């Protein structure tokens, strides 16, 4: 998958069209909002959604692991969508391919399974994490008021609305880097996007098919 190098606040990150950030210095892959189990949750409620959504998302994550060879993955919240279901069991099998990779989950509002389930999946849970001067938390609104570190979050599922000829428009997922807070695109393909009110100095990168474009 294509990526672009983004030098920001003294760090060099690769922003991937696979909806992830790779931090080479830390051998760290960063994603947010996988929502594993969402499709199974909807099907259980009688709503017809494709059965292969989780397979496609985890295959994309597998491609990123193969491309970057991270030693650690931080999921910035909502790794899972609800209580344990068939999609979670699929993740359990998928996880066995990468026993050497540390999975750190910054707990999101949808991560509601019992702690023992995460332990059995070899996932470490945290309310927040800090790596160098980057503070990871699912919802940036929950960051400490006195925090000096730069915040990297998820939760919002940010998108950009692009307008073309004939009043045609398209909303695409994006990476958003504001003055104090960055927001990652939702990793799962089974999510909507929210059009952010952009700060004047914000850096925004849209994901268009398999490319990352600065806008």
PDB file of C-alpha atoms in Angstrom:
ATOM      1  CA  UNK A   1       0.000   0.000   0.000  1.00  0.00           C
ATOM      2  CA  UNK A   2       1.230   3.463  -0.851  1.00  0.00           C
ATOM      3  CA  UNK A   3       2.242   5.906   1.846  1.00  0.00           C
ATOM      4  CA  UNK A   4       3.605   9.410   2.259  1.00  0.00           C
ATOM      5  CA  UNK A   5       6.264  10.563   4.717  1.00  0.00           C
ATOM      6  CA  UNK A   6       5.047  13.270   7.071  1.00  0.00           C
ATOM      7  CA  UNK A   7       7.596  15.140   9.209  1.00  0.00           C
ATOM      8  CA  UNK A   8       5.738  16.692  12.117  1.00  0.00           C
ATOM      9  CA  UNK A   9       6.832  18.051  15.489  1.00  0.00           C
ATOM     10  CA  UNK A  10      10.243  16.436  15.160  1.00  0.00           C
ATOM     11  CA  UNK A  11       8.873  13.015  14.206  1.00  0.00           C
ATOM     12  CA  UNK A  12       8.854  11.266  10.837  1.00  0.00           C
ATOM     13  CA  UNK A  13       5.753   9.182  10.198  1.00  0.00           C
ATOM     14  CA  UNK A  14       4.551   7.196   7.213  1.00  0.00           C
ATOM     15  CA  UNK A  15       0.860   7.777   6.536  1.00  0.00           C
ATOM     16  CA  UNK A  16      -0.473   4.721   4.752  1.00  0.00           C
ATOM     17  CA  UNK A  17      -3.403   4.394   2.379  1.00  0.00           C
ATOM     18  CA  UNK A  18      -4.159   1.333   4.515  1.00  0.00           C
ATOM     19  CA  UNK A  19      -5.469   3.803   7.153  1.00  0.00           C
ATOM     20  CA  UNK A  20      -2.501   3.523   9.492  1.00  0.00           C
ATOM     21  CA  UNK A  21       0.599   5.396  10.652  1.00  0.00           C
ATOM     22  CA  UNK A  22       3.979   3.693  10.808  1.00  0.00           C
ATOM     23  CA  UNK A  23       6.500   5.218  13.206  1.00  0.00           C
ATOM     24  CA  UNK A  24       9.764   3.681  12.032  1.00  0.00           C
ATOM     25  CA  UNK A  25      11.900   4.963  14.903  1.00  0.00           C
ATOM     26  CA  UNK A  26       9.664   3.105  17.355  1.00  0.00           C
ATOM     27  CA  UNK A  27       8.905   0.139  15.038  1.00  0.00           C
ATOM     28  CA  UNK A  28       5.309   0.987  15.824  1.00  0.00           C
ATOM     29  CA  UNK A  29       2.148   0.676  13.729  1.00  0.00           C
ATOM     30  CA  UNK A  30      -0.746   2.901  14.828  1.00  0.00           C
ATOM     31  CA  UNK A  31      -4.397   2.346  13.907  1.00  0.00           C
ATOM     32  CA  UNK A  32      -7.777   3.290  15.358  1.00  0.00           C
ATOM     33  CA  UNK A  33     -11.369   2.090  15.258  1.00  0.00           C
ATOM     34  CA  UNK A  34     -11.120  -1.437  13.874  1.00  0.00           C
ATOM     35  CA  UNK A  35     -14.593  -2.261  15.248  1.00  0.00           C
ATOM     36  CA  UNK A  36     -14.012  -6.023  15.064  1.00  0.00           C
ATOM     37  CA  UNK A  37     -17.369  -7.676  15.738  1.00  0.00           C
ATOM     38  CA  UNK A  38     -19.513  -4.867  14.347  1.00  0.00           C
ATOM     39  CA  UNK A  39     -20.727  -6.825  11.336  1.00  0.00           C
ATOM     40  CA  UNK A  40     -21.547  -9.889  13.460  1.00  0.00           C
ATOM     41  CA  UNK A  41     -23.328  -7.630  15.948  1.00  0.00           C
ATOM     42  CA  UNK A  42     -25.538  -6.223  13.169  1.00  0.00           C
ATOM     43  CA  UNK A  43     -26.245  -9.656  11.712  1.00  0.00           C
ATOM     44  CA  UNK A  44     -27.264 -10.929  15.153  1.00  0.00           C
ATOM     45  CA  UNK A  45     -29.761  -8.068  15.289  1.00  0.00           C
ATOM     46  CA  UNK A  46     -31.247  -9.233  11.980  1.00  0.00           C
ATOM     47  CA  UNK A  47     -29.625  -6.547   9.822  1.00  0.00           C
ATOM     48  CA  UNK A  48     -28.217  -7.922   6.582  1.00  0.00           C
ATOM     49  CA  UNK A  49     -24.564  -6.889   6.223  1.00  0.00           C
ATOM     50  CA  UNK A  50     -21.755  -8.700   4.364  1.00  0.00           C
ATOM     51  CA  UNK A  51     -20.129 -11.502   6.345  1.00  0.00           C
ATOM     52  CA  UNK A  52     -16.579 -10.883   5.095  1.00  0.00           C
ATOM     53  CA  UNK A  53     -16.024  -7.355   6.467  1.00  0.00           C
ATOM     54  CA  UNK A  54     -13.810  -8.427   9.367  1.00  0.00           C
ATOM     55  CA  UNK A  55     -11.798 -10.702   7.066  1.00  0.00           C
ATOM     56  CA  UNK A  56     -11.131  -7.821   4.672  1.00  0.00           C
ATOM     57  CA  UNK A  57     -10.111  -5.446   7.464  1.00  0.00           C
ATOM     58  CA  UNK A  58      -7.780  -7.957   9.094  1.00  0.00           C
ATOM     59  CA  UNK A  59      -6.282  -8.894   5.738  1.00  0.00           C
ATOM     60  CA  UNK A  60      -5.444  -5.203   5.236  1.00  0.00           C
ATOM     61  CA  UNK A  61      -3.852  -5.121   8.692  1.00  0.00           C
ATOM     62  CA  UNK A  62      -1.903  -8.251   7.786  1.00  0.00           C
ATOM     63  CA  UNK A  63      -0.633  -6.510   4.624  1.00  0.00           C
ATOM     64  CA  UNK A  64       0.549  -3.555   6.712  1.00  0.00           C
ATOM     65  CA  UNK A  65       2.359  -5.873   9.120  1.00  0.00           C
ATOM     66  CA  UNK A  66       4.074  -7.585   6.189  1.00  0.00           C
ATOM     67  CA  UNK A  67       5.004  -4.223   4.653  1.00  0.00           C
ATOM     68  CA  UNK A  68       6.394  -2.472   7.748  1.00  0.00           C
ATOM     69  CA  UNK A  69       7.350  -5.379  10.068  1.00  0.00           C
ATOM     70  CA  UNK A  70       6.335  -3.573  13.291  1.00  0.00           C
ATOM     71  CA  UNK A  71       7.294  -4.910  16.694  1.00  0.00           C
ATOM     72  CA  UNK A  72       4.301  -3.243  18.316  1.00  0.00           C
ATOM     73  CA  UNK A  73       0.804  -2.135  17.317  1.00  0.00           C
ATOM     74  CA  UNK A  74      -1.153   0.523  19.182  1.00  0.00           C
ATOM     75  CA  UNK A  75      -4.902   0.535  18.560  1.00  0.00           C
ATOM     76  CA  UNK A  76      -6.248   3.941  19.593  1.00  0.00           C
ATOM     77  CA  UNK A  77      -9.612   2.684  20.769  1.00  0.00           C
ATOM     78  CA  UNK A  78     -12.626   0.737  19.533  1.00  0.00           C
ATOM     79  CA  UNK A  79     -10.630  -2.298  18.521  1.00  0.00           C
ATOM     80  CA  UNK A  80     -13.822  -4.278  19.115  1.00  0.00           C
ATOM     81  CA  UNK A  81     -17.408  -3.161  18.742  1.00  0.00           C
ATOM     82  CA  UNK A  82     -19.438  -5.074  21.310  1.00  0.00           C
ATOM     83  CA  UNK A  83     -19.488  -8.268  23.349  1.00  0.00           C
ATOM     84  CA  UNK A  84     -17.583 -11.327  22.137  1.00  0.00           C
ATOM     85  CA  UNK A  85     -19.032 -12.881  18.970  1.00  0.00           C
ATOM     86  CA  UNK A  86     -17.953 -14.881  15.915  1.00  0.00           C
ATOM     87  CA  UNK A  87     -15.848 -12.007  14.536  1.00  0.00           C
ATOM     88  CA  UNK A  88     -13.883 -11.909  17.787  1.00  0.00           C
ATOM     89  CA  UNK A  89     -13.220 -15.632  17.457  1.00  0.00           C
ATOM     90  CA  UNK A  90     -11.977 -15.018  13.918  1.00  0.00           C
ATOM     91  CA  UNK A  91      -9.603 -12.385  15.315  1.00  0.00           C
ATOM     92  CA  UNK A  92      -8.361 -14.919  17.875  1.00  0.00           C
ATOM     93  CA  UNK A  93      -7.291 -17.262  15.074  1.00  0.00           C
ATOM     94  CA  UNK A  94      -5.832 -14.395  13.010  1.00  0.00           C
ATOM     95  CA  UNK A  95      -3.814 -13.137  16.014  1.00  0.00           C
ATOM     96  CA  UNK A  96      -1.950 -16.435  16.265  1.00  0.00           C
ATOM     97  CA  UNK A  97       0.029 -15.526  13.127  1.00  0.00           C
ATOM     98  CA  UNK A  98       1.819 -12.740  15.006  1.00  0.00           C
ATOM     99  CA  UNK A  99       2.702 -13.941  18.505  1.00  0.00           C
ATOM    100  CA  UNK A 100       5.848 -11.771  18.488  1.00  0.00           C
ATOM    101  CA  UNK A 101       3.948  -8.507  18.000  1.00  0.00           C
ATOM    102  CA  UNK A 102       2.823  -6.557  21.072  1.00  0.00           C
ATOM    103  CA  UNK A 103      -0.784  -5.344  20.784  1.00  0.00           C
ATOM    104  CA  UNK A 104      -1.597  -2.347  22.985  1.00  0.00           C
ATOM    105  CA  UNK A 105      -5.229  -1.214  23.109  1.00  0.00           C
ATOM    106  CA  UNK A 106      -6.119   2.252  24.342  1.00  0.00           C
ATOM    107  CA  UNK A 107      -9.630   1.424  25.465  1.00  0.00           C
ATOM    108  CA  UNK A 108     -12.456   3.041  23.514  1.00  0.00           C
ATOM    109  CA  UNK A 109     -16.155   3.432  24.265  1.00  0.00           C
ATOM    110  CA  UNK A 110     -17.012   0.255  22.308  1.00  0.00           C
ATOM    111  CA  UNK A 111     -14.360  -1.912  23.995  1.00  0.00           C
ATOM    112  CA  UNK A 112     -16.737  -3.419  26.535  1.00  0.00           C
ATOM    113  CA  UNK A 113     -15.670  -7.062  26.768  1.00  0.00           C
ATOM    114  CA  UNK A 114     -14.471  -8.526  30.050  1.00  0.00           C
ATOM    115  CA  UNK A 115     -10.781  -7.927  30.783  1.00  0.00           C
ATOM    116  CA  UNK A 116     -10.144 -11.671  30.686  1.00  0.00           C
ATOM    117  CA  UNK A 117     -11.152 -11.783  27.010  1.00  0.00           C
ATOM    118  CA  UNK A 118      -8.497  -9.220  26.054  1.00  0.00           C
ATOM    119  CA  UNK A 119      -5.919 -11.128  28.082  1.00  0.00           C
ATOM    120  CA  UNK A 120      -6.833 -14.348  26.269  1.00  0.00           C
ATOM    121  CA  UNK A 121      -6.317 -12.520  22.946  1.00  0.00           C
ATOM    122  CA  UNK A 122      -2.844 -11.364  24.108  1.00  0.00           C
ATOM    123  CA  UNK A 123      -3.893  -7.702  24.084  1.00  0.00           C
ATOM    124  CA  UNK A 124      -2.712  -5.221  26.721  1.00  0.00           C
ATOM    125  CA  UNK A 125      -5.334  -2.650  27.759  1.00  0.00           C
ATOM    126  CA  UNK A 126      -4.672   0.960  28.780  1.00  0.00           C
ATOM    127  CA  UNK A 127      -6.774   4.032  29.467  1.00  0.00           C
ATOM    128  CA  UNK A 128      -4.074   6.058  27.698  1.00  0.00           C
ATOM    129  CA  UNK A 129      -0.485   5.636  26.533  1.00  0.00           C
ATOM    130  CA  UNK A 130       2.487   7.916  26.003  1.00  0.00           C
ATOM    131  CA  UNK A 131       5.384   7.284  23.604  1.00  0.00           C
ATOM    132  CA  UNK A 132       8.042   9.997  23.646  1.00  0.00           C
ATOM    133  CA  UNK A 133       5.948  13.204  23.573  1.00  0.00           C
ATOM    134  CA  UNK A 134       2.892  11.671  21.876  1.00  0.00           C
ATOM    135  CA  UNK A 135      -0.132  10.950  24.077  1.00  0.00           C
ATOM    136  CA  UNK A 136      -2.551   8.292  22.820  1.00  0.00           C
ATOM    137  CA  UNK A 137      -6.191   8.430  23.908  1.00  0.00           C
ATOM    138  CA  UNK A 138      -9.328   7.282  22.096  1.00  0.00           C
ATOM    139  CA  UNK A 139     -11.399  10.449  22.496  1.00  0.00           C
ATOM    140  CA  UNK A 140      -9.351  13.651  22.592  1.00  0.00           C
ATOM    141  CA  UNK A 141     -12.073  15.265  24.721  1.00  0.00           C
ATOM    142  CA  UNK A 142     -10.950  13.000  27.583  1.00  0.00           C
ATOM    143  CA  UNK A 143      -7.327  14.184  27.657  1.00  0.00           C
ATOM    144  CA  UNK A 144      -6.032  15.706  30.919  1.00  0.00           C
ATOM    145  CA  UNK A 145      -6.505  19.464  31.100  1.00  0.00           C
ATOM    146  CA  UNK A 146      -2.853  20.023  32.048  1.00  0.00           C
ATOM    147  CA  UNK A 147      -1.405  17.793  29.324  1.00  0.00           C
ATOM    148  CA  UNK A 148       1.591  19.194  27.437  1.00  0.00           C
ATOM    149  CA  UNK A 149       2.133  16.281  25.044  1.00  0.00           C
ATOM    150  CA  UNK A 150       0.640  16.180  21.567  1.00  0.00           C
ATOM    151  CA  UNK A 151      -2.516  14.044  21.406  1.00  0.00           C
ATOM    152  CA  UNK A 152      -3.113  11.292  18.879  1.00  0.00           C
ATOM    153  CA  UNK A 153      -6.697  10.020  18.945  1.00  0.00           C
ATOM    154  CA  UNK A 154      -9.452   8.222  17.061  1.00  0.00           C
ATOM    155  CA  UNK A 155     -13.202   8.049  17.767  1.00  0.00           C
ATOM    156  CA  UNK A 156     -14.366  10.738  15.311  1.00  0.00           C
ATOM    157  CA  UNK A 157     -13.822   8.809  12.026  1.00  0.00           C
ATOM    158  CA  UNK A 158     -12.689  12.013  10.272  1.00  0.00           C
ATOM    159  CA  UNK A 159     -13.476  12.647   6.623  1.00  0.00           C
ATOM    160  CA  UNK A 160     -13.140  15.347   3.985  1.00  0.00           C
ATOM    161  CA  UNK A 161     -15.888  16.294   1.557  1.00  0.00           C
ATOM    162  CA  UNK A 162     -14.517  16.921  -1.928  1.00  0.00           C
ATOM    163  CA  UNK A 163     -16.724  18.787  -4.392  1.00  0.00           C
ATOM    164  CA  UNK A 164     -16.425  18.328  -8.159  1.00  0.00           C
ATOM    165  CA  UNK A 165     -18.204  19.507 -11.283  1.00  0.00           C
ATOM    166  CA  UNK A 166     -21.978  19.409 -11.477  1.00  0.00           C
ATOM    167  CA  UNK A 167     -22.298  19.672  -7.682  1.00  0.00           C
ATOM    168  CA  UNK A 168     -20.963  16.151  -7.314  1.00  0.00           C
ATOM    169  CA  UNK A 169     -19.349  15.445  -3.978  1.00  0.00           C
ATOM    170  CA  UNK A 170     -17.515  12.624  -2.283  1.00  0.00           C
ATOM    171  CA  UNK A 171     -16.568  12.173   1.361  1.00  0.00           C
ATOM    172  CA  UNK A 172     -13.286  10.370   1.956  1.00  0.00           C
ATOM    173  CA  UNK A 173     -11.494   9.302   5.165  1.00  0.00           C
ATOM    174  CA  UNK A 174      -8.521  11.384   6.239  1.00  0.00           C
ATOM    175  CA  UNK A 175      -5.679  11.901   8.683  1.00  0.00           C
ATOM    176  CA  UNK A 176      -6.157  15.159  10.572  1.00  0.00           C
ATOM    177  CA  UNK A 177      -3.288  16.926  12.359  1.00  0.00           C
ATOM    178  CA  UNK A 178      -4.446  19.965  14.309  1.00  0.00           C
ATOM    179  CA  UNK A 179      -2.455  22.308  16.521  1.00  0.00           C
ATOM    180  CA  UNK A 180      -2.777  20.127  19.639  1.00  0.00           C
ATOM    181  CA  UNK A 181      -4.658  17.004  18.511  1.00  0.00           C
ATOM    182  CA  UNK A 182      -4.381  14.515  15.637  1.00  0.00           C
ATOM    183  CA  UNK A 183      -7.256  12.213  14.640  1.00  0.00           C
ATOM    184  CA  UNK A 184      -6.722   8.970  12.754  1.00  0.00           C
ATOM    185  CA  UNK A 185      -9.103   7.652  10.106  1.00  0.00           C
ATOM    186  CA  UNK A 186     -11.247   4.708  11.141  1.00  0.00           C
ATOM    187  CA  UNK A 187      -9.454   1.529  10.113  1.00  0.00           C
ATOM    188  CA  UNK A 188     -12.601  -0.469   9.481  1.00  0.00           C
ATOM    189  CA  UNK A 189     -14.257  -0.173   6.102  1.00  0.00           C
ATOM    190  CA  UNK A 190     -17.631  -0.590   7.859  1.00  0.00           C
ATOM    191  CA  UNK A 191     -17.802   2.928   9.313  1.00  0.00           C
ATOM    192  CA  UNK A 192     -19.044   6.311   8.211  1.00  0.00           C
ATOM    193  CA  UNK A 193     -17.037   9.534   8.274  1.00  0.00           C
ATOM    194  CA  UNK A 194     -17.541  12.818  10.084  1.00  0.00           C
ATOM    195  CA  UNK A 195     -16.700  16.097   8.358  1.00  0.00           C
ATOM    196  CA  UNK A 196     -14.494  18.045  10.765  1.00  0.00           C
ATOM    197  CA  UNK A 197     -14.407  21.794  11.088  1.00  0.00           C
ATOM    198  CA  UNK A 198     -10.826  22.347  10.021  1.00  0.00           C
ATOM    199  CA  UNK A 199      -8.441  24.561  11.959  1.00  0.00           C
ATOM    200  CA  UNK A 200      -6.657  27.122   9.795  1.00  0.00           C
ATOM    201  CA  UNK A 201      -3.218  25.615  10.433  1.00  0.00           C
ATOM    202  CA  UNK A 202      -4.288  21.946  10.333  1.00  0.00           C
ATOM    203  CA  UNK A 203      -2.524  19.443   8.084  1.00  0.00           C
ATOM    204  CA  UNK A 204      -4.974  17.098   6.357  1.00  0.00           C
ATOM    205  CA  UNK A 205      -4.257  14.018   4.241  1.00  0.00           C
ATOM    206  CA  UNK A 206      -7.120  12.340   2.412  1.00  0.00           C
ATOM    207  CA  UNK A 207      -7.168   8.644   1.491  1.00  0.00           C
ATOM    208  CA  UNK A 208      -8.321   8.261  -2.114  1.00  0.00           C
ATOM    209  CA  UNK A 209      -8.411   4.650  -3.280  1.00  0.00           C
ATOM    210  CA  UNK A 210      -4.814   3.474  -2.667  1.00  0.00           C
ATOM    211  CA  UNK A 211      -3.176   6.889  -2.373  1.00  0.00           C
ATOM    212  CA  UNK A 212      -2.671   9.450   0.382  1.00  0.00           C
ATOM    213  CA  UNK A 213      -3.048  13.041  -0.797  1.00  0.00           C
ATOM    214  CA  UNK A 214      -2.387  16.273   1.070  1.00  0.00           C
ATOM    215  CA  UNK A 215      -5.328  18.673   0.837  1.00  0.00           C
TER     216      UNK A 215
END
